[in-house]
Short mmCIF file of C-alpha atoms and ligand atoms in Angstrom, two decimals:
data_model
loop_
_atom_site.label_atom_id
_atom_site.label_comp_id
_atom_site.label_asym_id
_atom_site.label_seq_id
_atom_site.Cartn_x
_atom_site.Cartn_y
_atom_site.Cartn_z
CA MET A 1368 0.09 0.33 -0.29
CA ASP A 1369 1.73 3.50 -1.25
CA ASN A 1370 1.56 6.45 1.28
CA ASN A 1371 -1.69 8.10 -0.40
CA GLU A 1372 -3.85 4.84 0.11
CA LEU A 1373 -2.48 4.38 3.58
CA ILE A 1374 -3.95 8.13 4.36
CA LYS A 1375 -7.31 7.21 2.49
CA LYS A 1376 -7.54 3.90 4.02
CA ILE A 1377 -7.13 5.53 7.72
CA GLU A 1378 -9.63 7.84 6.87
CA THR A 1379 -12.11 5.44 5.88
CA VAL A 1380 -11.43 3.66 8.70
CA LEU A 1381 -12.39 6.31 10.93
CA ASN A 1382 -15.04 6.68 8.74
CA ASN A 1383 -16.35 3.29 9.44
CA ALA A 1384 -16.45 3.46 12.82
CA LYS A 1385 -18.13 6.72 13.08
CA ALA A 1386 -20.54 5.00 11.32
CA GLU A 1387 -20.76 1.98 13.07
CA PHE A 1388 -20.81 3.05 16.68
CA ASN A 1389 -23.77 5.26 15.42
CA GLU A 1390 -25.56 1.98 14.43
CA LYS A 1391 -24.58 -0.45 17.46
CA ILE A 1392 -25.59 2.28 20.70
CA ASN A 1393 -25.62 -0.21 23.47
CA GLU A 1394 -23.59 -1.03 26.22
CA LYS A 1395 -22.13 -4.31 25.18
CA ASN A 1396 -21.92 -3.62 20.84
CA LEU A 1397 -19.98 -0.37 21.95
CA ASP A 1398 -17.29 -2.24 23.69
CA GLU A 1399 -17.13 -4.86 20.16
CA VAL A 1400 -16.52 -1.65 18.22
CA TYR A 1401 -14.39 -0.26 20.40
CA LYS A 1402 -12.21 -3.04 20.15
CA ASN A 1403 -12.00 -3.70 16.60
CA TYR A 1404 -10.56 -0.36 16.01
CA LEU A 1405 -8.38 0.59 19.13
CA GLY A 1406 -7.53 -2.74 20.00
CA LYS A 1407 -4.57 -4.15 20.49
CA ASN A 1408 -4.26 -5.24 16.82
CA SER A 1409 -6.37 -3.28 15.15
CA PHE A 1410 -5.34 -1.40 12.15
CA LEU A 1411 -4.97 1.78 13.26
CA ASN A 1412 -2.67 0.33 16.42
CA ASN A 1413 -0.96 -1.53 14.24
CA ILE A 1414 0.15 1.16 12.29
CA SER A 1415 1.13 3.44 15.04
CA ARG A 1416 3.59 0.36 16.23
CA SER A 1417 5.47 0.27 12.95
CA ILE A 1418 5.42 4.09 12.41
CA SER A 1419 9.43 3.86 12.62
CA GLU A 1420 9.34 1.94 9.23
CA TYR A 1421 8.12 5.18 7.45
CA GLU A 1422 10.61 8.04 5.73
CA PRO A 1423 10.56 10.83 8.82
CA GLU A 1424 8.81 13.07 6.14
CA ILE A 1425 5.89 10.52 5.77
CA ARG A 1426 5.96 9.40 9.19
CA LYS A 1427 4.97 12.79 10.41
CA ILE A 1428 2.23 12.94 8.29
CA ILE A 1429 0.92 9.66 8.47
CA GLY A 1430 1.37 9.65 12.42
CA MET A 1431 -0.55 12.97 12.97
CA SER A 1432 -3.85 11.04 10.29
CA VAL A 1433 -3.67 7.85 12.78
CA ASN A 1434 -3.40 10.03 15.50
CA ASN A 1435 -6.47 11.82 14.95
CA ALA A 1436 -8.55 9.12 13.85
CA LYS A 1437 -7.55 7.31 17.54
CA ILE A 1438 -8.25 10.67 19.54
CA LYS A 1439 -11.87 11.22 17.30
CA ILE A 1440 -12.92 7.68 18.23
CA GLU A 1441 -11.46 7.29 21.26
CA GLU A 1442 -14.10 10.57 22.02
CA ILE A 1443 -16.87 9.07 20.56
CA TYR A 1444 -17.05 5.97 22.34
CA LYS A 1445 -16.36 8.40 25.73
CA ASN A 1446 -19.62 9.92 24.65
CA LEU A 1447 -21.64 7.14 23.56
CA LYS A 1448 -20.40 5.46 27.09
CA GLU A 1449 -21.82 8.17 29.27
CA GLN A 1450 -24.57 8.51 27.50
CA ILE A 1451 -25.37 5.07 27.70
CA LYS A 1452 -24.47 5.53 31.79
CA TYR A 1453 -26.93 8.12 31.91
CA GLU A 1454 -29.53 7.04 30.50
CA ASN A 1455 -29.84 3.52 32.91
CA SER A 1456 -29.23 5.92 35.33
CA SER A 1457 -31.95 8.06 34.96
CA ASN A 1458 -34.35 4.52 34.48
CA ASP A 1459 -32.93 3.56 37.20
CA SER A 1460 -33.96 6.09 39.73
CA TYR A 1461 -37.11 6.24 38.06
CA SER A 1462 -37.99 3.04 38.61
CA LYS A 1463 -36.61 3.59 42.40
CA ILE A 1464 -39.52 6.49 43.11
CA ASP A 1465 -41.38 5.34 45.62
CA LEU A 1466 -45.08 7.25 44.64
CA SER A 1467 -46.48 6.40 48.48
CA LEU A 1468 -43.72 8.08 49.60
CA PRO A 1469 -44.83 11.68 51.37
CA GLY A 1470 -43.09 14.71 49.57
CA VAL A 1471 -40.66 16.53 50.89
CA LYS A 1472 -41.88 19.19 53.71
CA ILE A 1473 -40.76 22.73 52.50
CA THR A 1474 -40.60 24.93 55.22
CA GLN A 1475 -42.48 28.08 55.42
CA PHE A 1476 -40.83 30.32 56.96
CA HIS A 1477 -42.23 34.22 58.59
CA LYS A 1478 -41.53 37.54 60.13
CA HIS A 1479 -39.12 37.85 63.03
CA PRO A 1480 -41.48 38.71 65.77
CA ILE A 1481 -39.75 42.15 66.32
CA THR A 1482 -40.22 43.30 62.22
CA ALA A 1483 -43.78 41.65 62.41
CA VAL A 1484 -44.51 43.29 65.79
CA LEU A 1485 -43.48 46.88 64.10
CA ASP A 1486 -45.20 46.20 61.17
CA GLU A 1487 -48.74 45.74 63.39
CA THR A 1488 -47.63 48.95 65.11
CA VAL A 1489 -47.20 51.29 61.89
CA GLU A 1490 -50.46 49.83 60.54
CA PHE A 1491 -52.30 51.04 63.58
CA PHE A 1492 -50.62 54.36 63.43
CA THR A 1493 -51.35 54.81 59.99
CA SER A 1494 -55.44 54.00 60.59
CA MET A 1495 -55.04 56.80 62.74
CA GLY A 1496 -53.26 59.32 59.87
CA PHE A 1497 -49.84 59.48 61.34
CA GLU A 1498 -47.24 59.17 58.92
CA VAL A 1499 -43.68 57.09 58.88
CA VAL A 1500 -40.50 59.18 58.50
CA GLU A 1501 -36.87 58.29 58.99
CA GLY A 1502 -34.19 59.87 60.05
CA PRO A 1503 -30.54 58.89 60.08
CA GLU A 1504 -28.80 56.47 62.38
CA ILE A 1505 -25.41 58.51 62.83
CA GLU A 1506 -26.87 62.04 64.20
CA THR A 1507 -25.27 65.42 65.09
CA ALA A 1508 -25.53 66.27 69.09
CA TYR A 1509 -27.41 69.14 67.44
CA TYR A 1510 -30.68 67.40 66.87
CA ASN A 1511 -29.89 64.20 69.17
CA PHE A 1512 -29.64 66.56 72.62
CA ASP A 1513 -29.39 70.49 71.86
CA ALA A 1514 -32.48 70.67 70.05
CA LEU A 1515 -34.00 68.76 72.50
CA ASN A 1516 -33.56 71.44 74.94
CA ILE A 1517 -30.90 69.54 76.64
CA PRO A 1518 -28.08 71.42 76.27
CA ASP A 1519 -24.25 71.23 76.21
CA ASN A 1520 -22.71 70.16 79.43
CA HIS A 1521 -26.60 69.63 80.82
CA PRO A 1522 -26.60 67.06 83.16
CA ALA A 1523 -29.39 65.86 81.53
CA ARG A 1524 -27.05 64.27 79.19
CA ASP A 1525 -25.86 62.33 81.05
CA VAL A 1526 -29.26 60.06 80.60
CA TRP A 1527 -28.47 58.91 77.52
CA ASP A 1528 -24.90 56.92 77.69
CA THR A 1529 -23.69 57.96 74.22
CA PHE A 1530 -21.05 56.97 72.19
CA TYR A 1531 -18.83 59.56 70.31
CA LEU A 1532 -17.54 58.76 67.23
CA LYS A 1533 -14.03 60.62 66.25
CA ASN A 1534 -15.69 63.04 64.06
CA GLY A 1535 -18.09 64.90 66.75
CA LEU A 1536 -20.92 62.55 65.38
CA ILE A 1537 -22.92 60.24 67.58
CA PRO A 1538 -25.01 56.87 66.71
CA ARG A 1539 -28.14 58.49 67.60
CA THR A 1540 -29.26 57.56 71.33
CA HIS A 1541 -33.14 57.69 71.12
CA THR A 1542 -35.71 58.42 68.30
CA SER A 1543 -36.31 61.84 69.72
CA SER A 1544 -33.46 63.03 66.94
CA VAL A 1545 -36.35 62.94 64.22
CA GLN A 1546 -38.80 65.51 65.92
CA VAL A 1547 -36.92 68.31 65.10
CA ARG A 1548 -35.67 67.49 61.91
CA THR A 1549 -39.22 66.50 61.06
CA MET A 1550 -40.92 69.71 61.88
CA GLU A 1551 -37.79 71.61 59.95
CA THR A 1552 -39.26 70.15 56.74
CA LYS A 1553 -43.30 69.40 56.81
CA LYS A 1554 -45.11 71.89 58.85
CA PRO A 1555 -48.19 70.92 61.23
CA PRO A 1556 -50.11 69.63 61.33
CA LEU A 1557 -48.19 67.09 61.63
CA ARG A 1558 -48.98 63.34 62.87
CA VAL A 1559 -45.59 61.18 62.29
CA ILE A 1560 -44.33 58.30 64.01
CA ALA A 1561 -39.66 57.34 63.39
CA PRO A 1562 -39.46 52.99 63.88
CA GLY A 1563 -35.57 52.91 63.87
CA ARG A 1564 -32.42 51.58 65.25
CA CYS A 1565 -30.61 53.45 68.90
CA TYR A 1566 -27.49 53.16 70.08
CA ARG A 1567 -26.04 53.05 73.98
CA TYR A 1568 -23.44 52.72 75.89
CA GLU A 1569 -24.64 50.39 78.32
CA SER A 1570 -23.31 46.52 79.58
CA VAL A 1571 -25.38 44.26 77.87
CA ASP A 1572 -27.79 41.89 80.09
CA ALA A 1573 -31.33 39.95 79.79
CA THR A 1574 -32.81 43.59 78.97
CA HIS A 1575 -30.11 45.99 77.78
CA LEU A 1576 -28.42 46.10 74.62
CA PHE A 1577 -26.09 48.81 73.04
CA MET A 1578 -28.28 48.62 70.03
CA PHE A 1579 -32.08 48.44 70.18
CA ASN A 1580 -35.22 49.79 69.03
CA GLN A 1581 -37.89 52.64 69.39
CA VAL A 1582 -40.62 53.95 67.47
CA GLU A 1583 -40.89 57.95 68.60
CA GLY A 1584 -44.70 59.37 67.91
CA LEU A 1585 -45.04 63.12 67.22
CA PHE A 1586 -48.36 64.88 66.85
CA VAL A 1587 -48.41 68.68 66.37
CA ASP A 1588 -51.76 70.66 65.39
CA LYS A 1589 -53.21 74.05 66.55
CA ASN A 1590 -55.47 72.27 69.71
CA VAL A 1591 -53.72 69.43 71.15
CA LYS A 1592 -54.17 68.58 74.51
CA LEU A 1593 -52.98 66.14 77.08
CA SER A 1594 -56.27 64.31 76.59
CA ASP A 1595 -55.78 63.52 72.85
CA LEU A 1596 -51.94 61.87 74.22
CA LYS A 1597 -54.09 59.68 76.56
CA GLY A 1598 -56.30 58.76 74.19
CA ILE A 1599 -54.00 57.90 71.60
CA LEU A 1600 -51.52 55.99 73.72
CA GLU A 1601 -54.28 54.21 75.89
CA ALA A 1602 -55.56 52.71 72.68
CA THR A 1603 -51.88 51.67 71.56
CA VAL A 1604 -51.24 50.11 74.48
CA LYS A 1605 -54.41 48.20 74.54
CA HIS A 1606 -54.63 47.33 70.49
CA LEU A 1607 -50.72 46.16 70.44
CA LEU A 1608 -50.80 44.51 74.30
CA GLY A 1609 -53.94 43.85 75.15
CA ALA A 1610 -53.84 46.10 78.28
CA LYS A 1611 -57.07 46.45 80.39
CA LYS A 1612 -55.38 49.17 82.80
CA THR A 1613 -53.05 51.83 81.98
CA ARG A 1614 -51.86 54.88 84.40
CA PHE A 1615 -49.95 57.75 83.78
CA ARG A 1616 -46.47 59.25 86.17
CA PRO A 1617 -44.84 62.45 86.15
CA ALA A 1618 -41.73 62.24 84.81
CA PHE A 1619 -38.99 64.16 83.49
CA TYR A 1620 -37.41 64.63 79.79
CA PRO A 1621 -36.05 67.80 79.52
CA PHE A 1622 -38.06 68.10 75.64
CA VAL A 1623 -41.99 67.56 76.85
CA GLU A 1624 -43.53 69.59 79.78
CA PRO A 1625 -45.07 68.04 81.06
CA GLY A 1626 -43.65 64.56 81.03
CA LEU A 1627 -45.29 61.25 81.54
CA ASP A 1628 -44.83 57.75 81.79
CA LEU A 1629 -47.60 55.29 81.12
CA ASP A 1630 -47.74 52.32 83.48
CA ILE A 1631 -50.14 49.12 81.84
CA GLU A 1632 -50.97 46.87 84.61
CA CYS A 1633 -49.05 43.90 84.45
CA VAL A 1634 -49.81 41.48 81.82
CA PHE A 1635 -48.37 38.66 83.42
CA CYS A 1636 -49.54 38.72 86.81
CA GLY A 1637 -53.03 41.10 86.09
CA GLY A 1638 -51.15 43.59 88.79
CA LYS A 1639 -50.72 40.88 91.46
CA GLY A 1640 -46.71 42.04 91.60
CA CYS A 1641 -44.46 39.33 90.01
CA ASN A 1642 -41.20 39.40 89.07
CA VAL A 1643 -41.39 41.29 85.70
CA CYS A 1644 -42.91 44.00 87.18
CA LYS A 1645 -40.86 43.77 90.02
CA PHE A 1646 -44.01 43.11 92.66
CA THR A 1647 -45.20 46.66 92.24
CA GLY A 1648 -47.83 45.38 89.56
CA TRP A 1649 -47.16 47.83 87.00
CA ILE A 1650 -44.75 47.84 83.96
CA GLU A 1651 -43.77 50.92 82.44
CA VAL A 1652 -43.89 50.70 78.39
CA ILE A 1653 -44.32 54.29 76.92
CA PRO A 1654 -42.73 57.64 77.81
CA CYS A 1655 -44.16 60.32 76.73
CA GLY A 1656 -45.53 64.18 77.29
CA MET A 1657 -46.38 67.48 75.98
CA VAL A 1658 -43.88 69.11 73.53
CA HIS A 1659 -41.33 71.52 75.31
CA PRO A 1660 -42.24 74.82 73.59
CA LYS A 1661 -37.95 75.15 73.26
CA VAL A 1662 -38.41 72.52 71.14
CA PHE A 1663 -40.85 73.87 68.77
CA GLU A 1664 -38.53 77.18 68.74
CA TYR A 1665 -35.72 75.09 68.09
CA ALA A 1666 -37.71 74.03 64.65
CA GLY A 1667 -39.10 77.46 63.79
CA ILE A 1668 -42.54 77.08 64.51
CA ASN A 1669 -44.98 79.03 67.38
CA PRO A 1670 -45.11 77.44 70.66
CA ASP A 1671 -48.02 80.02 70.67
CA ILE A 1672 -49.79 78.68 68.26
CA TYR A 1673 -48.82 74.68 68.06
CA LYS A 1674 -49.01 72.27 70.37
CA GLY A 1675 -48.25 68.65 70.24
CA PHE A 1676 -47.19 65.86 72.43
CA ALA A 1677 -44.61 62.95 71.56
CA PHE A 1678 -43.94 59.75 72.72
CA GLY A 1679 -40.95 57.57 72.01
CA MET A 1680 -41.59 53.50 72.80
CA GLY A 1681 -39.01 51.00 73.56
CA PHE A 1682 -39.61 48.75 71.01
CA ASP A 1683 -38.13 45.25 71.78
CA ARG A 1684 -39.72 45.96 75.37
CA LEU A 1685 -42.70 46.11 74.17
CA VAL A 1686 -41.98 42.84 71.77
CA MET A 1687 -40.86 41.17 74.79
CA LEU A 1688 -43.82 41.82 76.75
CA LYS A 1689 -46.17 41.03 74.38
CA TYR A 1690 -44.51 37.60 73.30
CA ASN A 1691 -43.08 37.07 77.21
CA VAL A 1692 -39.61 36.71 76.06
CA ASN A 1693 -37.35 37.29 79.11
CA ASP A 1694 -33.88 37.80 77.63
CA LEU A 1695 -33.83 40.55 75.13
CA ARG A 1696 -30.44 38.58 73.86
CA LEU A 1697 -32.47 35.73 72.20
CA LEU A 1698 -34.74 38.00 70.30
CA TYR A 1699 -31.32 39.05 68.37
CA SER A 1700 -29.57 35.36 68.51
CA GLY A 1701 -30.78 34.41 65.45
CA ASN A 1702 -31.49 31.53 66.90
CA MET A 1703 -34.29 29.41 64.50
CA ASP A 1704 -35.18 26.95 68.07
CA VAL A 1705 -36.26 30.18 69.40
CA LEU A 1706 -37.63 32.17 66.56
CA ASN A 1707 -39.51 29.55 65.43
CA GLN A 1708 -41.97 29.78 68.02
CA PHE A 1709 -43.49 32.77 67.09
N1 DAH B 198 -36.35 59.72 73.70
C1 DAH B 198 -36.47 59.24 75.23
C2 DAH B 198 -35.39 57.92 75.18
O1 DAH B 198 -35.26 57.33 74.71
C3 DAH B 198 -37.61 58.55 75.54
C4 DAH B 198 -38.91 59.23 75.43
C5 DAH B 198 -39.26 60.19 76.30
C6 DAH B 198 -39.60 59.90 74.07
C7 DAH B 198 -40.04 61.10 76.15
C8 DAH B 198 -40.42 61.05 73.68
C9 DAH B 198 -40.88 61.59 74.78
O2 DAH B 198 -40.79 61.81 72.87
O3 DAH B 198 -41.77 62.55 74.73
O4 DAH B 198 -35.11 57.76 77.25
#
């Protein structure tokens, strides 16, 4: 056989192999076809073995065409083998499906309790005509303190254990900072709530974290009275906590006058006295009061024309009371065993 004929023959062998593989695709035949074309004594391997017998220039050409044919056949064989394996395995697993088995249960997720109660709170207030507003978490001392009638060096500042940043700003210690910001941009009449995170330099325990949520409220109009504050806040604790009895106590907050604390009868002991209410029968839930004239002045609102009330709920505490959680840290733990109970 001369060299040209040999090269043609190699091509023919490759084409035959392709055709045969195409014809006989089952596991047994496949290996047979493979052996015929690439087995020890196959035509192609015989050429490879005797390649040194050819002249160097011819050797290169024949070598390339044999190798090319071998690589192609190898590739077809491997692909078909994979295909057969895949078909077998999918047939197999199909026949193994037990239709009587119960399905895989899809886990249903739900809102985090803090988010759920926050949504409920927002819904309740918006139903009374309140609007949700926001302020920055990193705040200036002006909005966090000065504009709320807490001047620099005034001892009242110590009540809010404050983190100070190097640039002079502070992670806000309460959402009351949103009050003056809001009054500067929106003109009365105003009904707003401002939910958000606050930060204090606190050591962490079951009822204190260095980060927590508050919901601030502000109601400003021409004829707002203490009785409006009472009505709205009593309705709030009834709605959110199912409170039956409430009371207001005088309290001091520099940005309100008079300042008050709203207590509810302890929901755990019904007022008899227990660990949660420290045996007083009452639990403090919403600090509040009538907006101080100075705060109106800072905001550019005339206190002779407008009156208002404000309140600030420690929101995490509300969630703890609502769900009887005795350790605040549990709510922030991300522990699904805890969270799945809500
Ligand atoms: N900002 C106060 C605090 O974090 C809570 C507060 C008290 C807010 C009285 C008010 C208020 O709006 O009127 O301790």
